[in-house]
Every structure is written in C-alpha cells, then in structure tokens.
mmCIF file of C-alpha atoms in Angstrom:
data_model
loop_
_atom_site.group_PDB
_atom_site.id
_atom_site.type_symbol
_atom_site.label_atom_id
_atom_site.label_comp_id
_atom_site.label_asym_id
_atom_site.label_seq_id
_atom_site.Cartn_x
_atom_site.Cartn_y
_atom_site.Cartn_z
ATOM 1 C CA MET A 1 3.003 9.425 5.800
ATOM 2 C CA PHE A 2 0.034 11.695 6.519
ATOM 3 C CA HIS A 3 -2.839 11.220 9.018
ATOM 4 C CA LEU A 4 -6.118 13.096 8.696
ATOM 5 C CA HIS A 5 -9.621 13.195 10.176
ATOM 6 C CA LEU A 6 -12.592 13.547 7.828
ATOM 7 C CA ALA A 7 -15.656 15.568 8.782
ATOM 8 C CA ASP A 8 -17.636 12.419 9.755
ATOM 9 C CA GLY A 9 -14.959 11.255 12.222
ATOM 10 C CA THR A 10 -13.318 8.770 9.835
ATOM 11 C CA GLU A 11 -9.532 8.563 10.197
ATOM 12 C CA VAL A 12 -7.271 8.077 7.173
ATOM 13 C CA TRP A 13 -3.531 7.392 6.954
ATOM 14 C CA LEU A 14 -1.853 8.031 3.571
ATOM 15 C CA ASP A 15 1.414 6.431 2.479
ATOM 16 C CA ALA A 16 4.115 8.135 0.376
ATOM 17 C CA LEU A 17 3.010 9.390 -3.064
ATOM 18 C CA SER A 18 -0.660 8.798 -2.173
ATOM 19 C CA SER A 19 -3.621 11.144 -2.422
ATOM 20 C CA ILE A 20 -7.245 11.387 -1.320
ATOM 21 C CA ARG A 21 -10.113 13.560 -2.534
ATOM 22 C CA PHE A 22 -12.990 14.220 -0.124
ATOM 23 C CA PRO A 23 -15.573 16.957 0.585
ATOM 24 C CA GLY A 24 -15.174 19.417 3.478
ATOM 25 C CA ALA A 25 -18.496 18.076 4.801
ATOM 26 C CA PHE A 26 -20.329 15.001 3.555
ATOM 27 C CA PRO A 27 -23.761 15.750 2.058
ATOM 28 C CA LYS A 28 -26.773 13.535 2.790
ATOM 29 C CA GLY A 29 -26.515 10.141 1.151
ATOM 30 C CA ASP A 30 -23.314 8.236 0.532
ATOM 31 C CA ARG A 31 -19.981 9.408 1.955
ATOM 32 C CA ILE A 32 -17.653 9.180 -1.057
ATOM 33 C CA VAL A 33 -13.870 9.650 -1.241
ATOM 34 C CA GLU A 34 -11.325 8.887 -3.987
ATOM 35 C CA VAL A 35 -7.887 7.370 -3.348
ATOM 36 C CA ASN A 36 -4.674 6.888 -5.315
ATOM 37 C CA GLY A 37 -1.670 5.094 -3.850
ATOM 38 C CA GLN A 38 -2.060 3.431 -0.451
ATOM 39 C CA ALA A 39 -4.346 4.367 2.418
ATOM 40 C CA TYR A 40 -5.609 2.850 5.654
ATOM 41 C CA PHE A 41 -9.125 3.740 6.830
ATOM 42 C CA GLU A 42 -10.842 3.568 10.201
ATOM 43 C CA VAL A 43 -14.362 4.450 9.087
ATOM 44 C CA ALA A 44 -16.803 6.108 11.486
ATOM 45 C CA LYS A 45 -19.919 3.953 11.757
ATOM 46 C CA ASN A 46 -23.076 5.452 10.259
ATOM 47 C CA PRO A 47 -25.450 2.857 8.750
ATOM 48 C CA ALA A 48 -27.634 5.645 7.326
ATOM 49 C CA GLN A 49 -24.718 6.924 5.211
ATOM 50 C CA PRO A 50 -22.621 4.183 3.571
ATOM 51 C CA PHE A 51 -18.936 5.064 3.144
ATOM 52 C CA LYS A 52 -17.510 4.465 -0.352
ATOM 53 C CA VAL A 53 -13.925 4.585 -1.561
ATOM 54 C CA LYS A 54 -13.322 4.917 -5.301
ATOM 55 C CA SER A 55 -9.994 3.930 -6.847
ATOM 56 C CA GLY A 56 -9.881 3.767 -10.603
ATOM 57 C CA ARG A 57 -12.688 1.432 -11.714
ATOM 58 C CA GLN A 58 -13.140 -0.123 -8.266
ATOM 59 C CA VAL A 59 -15.556 0.945 -5.515
ATOM 60 C CA ILE A 60 -15.338 -0.255 -1.902
ATOM 61 C CA GLU A 61 -18.525 0.090 0.163
ATOM 62 C CA VAL A 62 -18.456 -0.026 3.970
ATOM 63 C CA LEU A 63 -20.660 0.916 6.924
ATOM 64 C CA GLY A 64 -17.924 1.093 9.570
ATOM 65 C CA THR A 65 -14.688 -0.799 9.341
ATOM 66 C CA HIS A 66 -10.864 -0.815 9.263
ATOM 67 C CA PHE A 67 -9.198 -1.636 5.946
ATOM 68 C CA ASN A 68 -6.157 -0.943 3.785
ATOM 69 C CA ILE A 69 -6.225 -0.208 0.060
ATOM 70 C CA ASN A 70 -3.126 -0.368 -2.129
ATOM 71 C CA THR A 71 -3.421 0.943 -5.701
ATOM 72 C CA TYR A 72 0.292 1.496 -6.422
ATOM 73 C CA ASN A 73 0.295 -1.485 -8.787
ATOM 74 C CA ARG A 74 -2.614 -0.873 -11.179
ATOM 75 C CA GLU A 75 -2.194 -4.458 -12.418
ATOM 76 C CA MET A 76 -3.131 -5.783 -8.952
ATOM 77 C CA VAL A 77 -5.164 -3.466 -6.668
ATOM 78 C CA ARG A 78 -5.416 -4.955 -3.166
ATOM 79 C CA THR A 79 -8.022 -4.203 -0.484
ATOM 80 C CA THR A 80 -7.257 -5.854 2.862
ATOM 81 C CA LEU A 81 -9.863 -5.979 5.637
ATOM 82 C CA LEU A 82 -8.854 -5.865 9.300
ATOM 83 C CA GLU A 83 -12.247 -5.311 10.965
ATOM 84 C CA GLY A 84 -15.904 -5.254 9.848
ATOM 85 C CA SER A 85 -16.887 -6.181 6.297
ATOM 86 C CA VAL A 86 -16.636 -4.519 2.914
ATOM 87 C CA LYS A 87 -18.058 -5.061 -0.537
ATOM 88 C CA VAL A 88 -15.627 -4.509 -3.409
ATOM 89 C CA GLN A 89 -17.149 -3.791 -6.824
ATOM 90 C CA ALA A 90 -15.572 -3.519 -10.255
ATOM 91 C CA ASP A 91 -17.706 -3.196 -13.365
ATOM 92 C CA LYS A 92 -20.430 -5.862 -12.998
ATOM 93 C CA SER A 93 -18.757 -8.096 -10.417
ATOM 94 C CA ALA A 94 -18.652 -7.738 -6.637
ATOM 95 C CA ILE A 95 -17.298 -9.695 -3.676
ATOM 96 C CA VAL A 96 -17.700 -9.325 0.085
ATOM 97 C CA ILE A 97 -14.619 -9.957 2.211
ATOM 98 C CA GLN A 98 -14.347 -10.717 5.909
ATOM 99 C CA PRO A 99 -11.645 -9.684 8.422
ATOM 100 C CA GLY A 100 -8.265 -11.146 7.532
ATOM 101 C CA GLN A 101 -9.137 -11.447 3.824
ATOM 102 C CA GLN A 102 -7.984 -9.456 0.815
ATOM 103 C CA ALA A 103 -9.819 -8.561 -2.397
ATOM 104 C CA VAL A 104 -7.578 -8.471 -5.464
ATOM 105 C CA LEU A 105 -8.585 -6.613 -8.640
ATOM 106 C CA SER A 106 -6.584 -7.536 -11.756
ATOM 107 C CA ALA A 107 -5.930 -5.280 -14.745
ATOM 108 C CA GLU A 108 -8.635 -7.267 -16.590
ATOM 109 C CA LEU A 109 -11.114 -6.191 -13.845
ATOM 110 C CA ARG A 110 -11.357 -9.709 -12.405
ATOM 111 C CA LEU A 111 -12.016 -9.772 -8.664
ATOM 112 C CA SER A 112 -10.672 -12.573 -6.494
ATOM 113 C CA THR A 113 -10.226 -13.233 -2.778
ATOM 114 C CA ASN A 114 -6.952 -13.947 -0.993
ATOM 115 C CA ALA A 115 -8.131 -15.756 2.150
ATOM 116 C CA SER A 116 -4.847 -15.419 4.066
ATOM 117 C CA PRO A 117 -2.760 -12.331 3.233
ATOM 118 C CA ASP A 118 0.178 -11.469 5.501
ATOM 119 C CA LEU A 119 -1.490 -8.737 7.590
ATOM 120 C CA ASP A 120 1.804 -7.699 9.199
ATOM 121 C CA GLU A 121 3.287 -7.073 5.759
ATOM 122 C CA VAL A 122 0.180 -5.220 4.546
ATOM 123 C CA MET A 123 0.151 -2.908 7.586
ATOM 124 C CA ALA A 124 3.930 -2.483 7.986
ATOM 125 C CA TRP A 125 3.908 0.898 6.199
ATOM 126 C CA LYS A 126 1.378 2.347 8.675
ATOM 127 C CA ASN A 127 3.488 1.064 11.574
ATOM 128 C CA GLY A 128 6.627 2.789 10.250
ATOM 129 C CA ARG A 129 8.251 -0.352 8.824
ATOM 130 C CA PHE A 130 9.358 -1.826 5.518
ATOM 131 C CA GLN A 131 8.466 -5.513 5.630
ATOM 132 C CA PHE A 132 9.385 -7.835 2.788
ATOM 133 C CA ASN A 133 8.580 -11.543 2.776
ATOM 134 C CA GLY A 134 10.058 -13.085 -0.353
ATOM 135 C CA ASN A 135 9.846 -9.910 -2.447
ATOM 136 C CA THR A 136 11.848 -9.271 -5.603
ATOM 137 C CA MET A 137 14.445 -6.501 -5.656
ATOM 138 C CA GLU A 138 12.197 -4.533 -8.046
ATOM 139 C CA GLU A 139 9.270 -4.710 -5.585
ATOM 140 C CA ILE A 140 11.522 -3.643 -2.719
ATOM 141 C CA MET A 141 13.116 -0.778 -4.621
ATOM 142 C CA ASP A 142 9.711 0.459 -5.871
ATOM 143 C CA GLU A 143 8.621 0.901 -2.253
ATOM 144 C CA ILE A 144 11.934 2.461 -1.206
ATOM 145 C CA ALA A 145 11.870 4.822 -4.211
ATOM 146 C CA ARG A 146 8.398 6.109 -3.267
ATOM 147 C CA TRP A 147 9.359 6.639 0.369
ATOM 148 C CA TYR A 148 12.729 8.350 -0.232
ATOM 149 C CA ASP A 149 11.766 10.025 -3.554
ATOM 150 C CA ILE A 150 14.683 8.530 -5.480
ATOM 151 C CA LYS A 151 15.286 7.133 -8.963
ATOM 152 C CA VAL A 152 16.489 3.519 -9.223
ATOM 153 C CA VAL A 153 18.748 2.188 -11.998
ATOM 154 C CA TYR A 154 19.589 -1.519 -12.416
ATOM 155 C CA LYS A 155 22.998 -2.495 -13.808
ATOM 156 C CA ASP A 156 22.314 -6.207 -13.307
ATOM 157 C CA LYS A 157 19.268 -8.452 -13.228
ATOM 158 C CA ILE A 158 18.652 -9.533 -9.613
ATOM 159 C CA ASN A 159 16.839 -12.890 -9.522
ATOM 160 C CA GLU A 160 16.875 -13.480 -5.760
ATOM 161 C CA THR A 161 13.978 -12.703 -3.421
ATOM 162 C CA PHE A 162 14.460 -11.096 -0.029
ATOM 163 C CA VAL A 163 13.063 -11.151 3.500
ATOM 164 C CA ALA A 164 13.537 -8.055 5.662
ATOM 165 C CA ASP A 165 11.863 -5.975 8.389
ATOM 166 C CA ILE A 166 13.406 -2.481 8.542
ATOM 167 C CA ASN A 167 12.466 0.803 10.232
ATOM 168 C CA ARG A 168 11.290 3.419 7.695
ATOM 169 C CA ASN A 169 12.930 6.259 9.621
ATOM 170 C CA LEU A 170 16.479 5.170 8.787
ATOM 171 C CA PRO A 171 18.584 7.280 6.418
ATOM 172 C CA ILE A 172 18.564 5.658 2.983
ATOM 173 C CA SER A 173 22.309 4.927 3.190
ATOM 174 C CA LYS A 174 21.780 2.868 6.371
ATOM 175 C CA LEU A 175 18.778 1.029 4.907
ATOM 176 C CA LEU A 176 20.704 0.090 1.765
ATOM 177 C CA SER A 177 23.678 -1.026 3.897
ATOM 178 C CA LEU A 178 21.354 -3.417 5.740
ATOM 179 C CA LEU A 179 20.155 -4.875 2.416
ATOM 180 C CA GLU A 180 23.784 -5.242 1.266
ATOM 181 C CA MET A 181 24.395 -7.523 4.264
ATOM 182 C CA THR A 182 22.663 -10.272 2.252
ATOM 183 C CA HIS A 183 25.808 -10.380 0.047
ATOM 184 C CA GLN A 184 23.524 -10.571 -3.001
ATOM 185 C CA ILE A 185 23.352 -6.906 -4.007
ATOM 186 C CA LYS A 186 25.291 -3.646 -3.889
ATOM 187 C CA PHE A 187 24.065 -0.069 -4.123
ATOM 188 C CA VAL A 188 25.725 3.131 -5.301
ATOM 189 C CA ILE A 189 24.058 6.385 -4.225
ATOM 190 C CA ASP A 190 24.608 9.413 -6.473
ATOM 191 C CA GLY A 191 22.397 12.335 -5.423
ATOM 192 C CA ASP A 192 18.793 11.190 -5.833
ATOM 193 C CA GLN A 193 19.729 8.139 -7.912
ATOM 194 C CA VAL A 194 20.512 4.647 -6.592
ATOM 195 C CA THR A 195 22.222 2.104 -8.850
ATOM 196 C CA VAL A 196 21.648 -1.583 -8.068
ATOM 197 C CA THR A 197 24.234 -4.227 -9.004
ATOM 198 C CA LYS A 198 24.988 -7.851 -8.117
ATOM 199 C CA TRP A 199 27.380 -8.455 -5.214
#
C-alpha cells in the first residue's frame, strides 16, 4: 500500500498492483488524475477547480470528498462514497451518489447504484485488513494474489463462500492456515505458487 500527497493537498492511498497518473502541479481548470487498480481519495476542496478521476471509460467528478474506487474487476468497476458527493459518468450516462452509496459500472457501460454497500469491507484494504463477507474462493485468492504477488492454481472447484476478517500483515503461510481452519480448503505453497484443493 502506498500513501501520497498531490500538489493541491489531496491525499491518495493506493492498494497493491495499483497505479495513478497525475501532474507535478495542477494547471488552471480541472484537476485530473488517472487510476488503475484500487485507490482511496481524500480530495482537497476547491470549488473553482473540480477534481476528476479517470479510470478506463469512466470519469468521477468531485469538488471535495472522500471516496474509494476499485477497478481491479473491469467487468464491475465500483466507486464508493464515504463523504461529500460525486458524479460518475460513463459514455452518455451519469449518476450522482451520496455518502454510503456505491456506483457500479458494468462491462456494457451501464451505471447503477448500490444503496447499501458494506463500507467496512470496501475500506478494509486501507485499514490493513482482508475482509470477506460471503466471497468465493476465487475472489479471495485474487485479492491475496495481488497483495502477496503469488500465482494461484486450483486443483478442485471450490463452491463454498467464506467470511473472514484477517490482518494483511500476516505471513502468507499464517493467512492460509487461518483459511484452512474452515475445513473446506487446503493450500500447498511452492515458491511463489499456491495450489488450492478441497479439504
């Protein structure tokens, strides 16, 4: 995880395998940055210079606010608002979300609103946690693979979903041991590869 301050006073936290492009100093007009992966923003208020975040074919416009954007899954880009208000645009459609809501952009560029996302789960990464609430093993291992920079191989199809809240600073062997305590799955670590099998 990486924390940085932009020239206008905006703070940004980047998750694993995430990137941001921004100017050294914002010119007059809009403050524009580009994001890939997952980032949390605390935008410095400046009504004269709207702050815009581009991610693929989506643009988020804010004046001063706190929000999280997750673009890891290009099939379902999620923008979650914690404070303020934002307008999310994609092609010719746009929606405005309020605190506690989430804008969801599908692969077909359809925008929708999730009125009650799990904010603890959305922000767990920034707070140094893995939090899973009914996630599939593939969803869990995707997040673990990004964080620990590992390759995941599945020997069996895992149909169960899982609930867990785990510290991100654990060694991967300890984290996987905690998941094995469900008695649903087993892991074999071989260098930078983890093989997943049924219990």
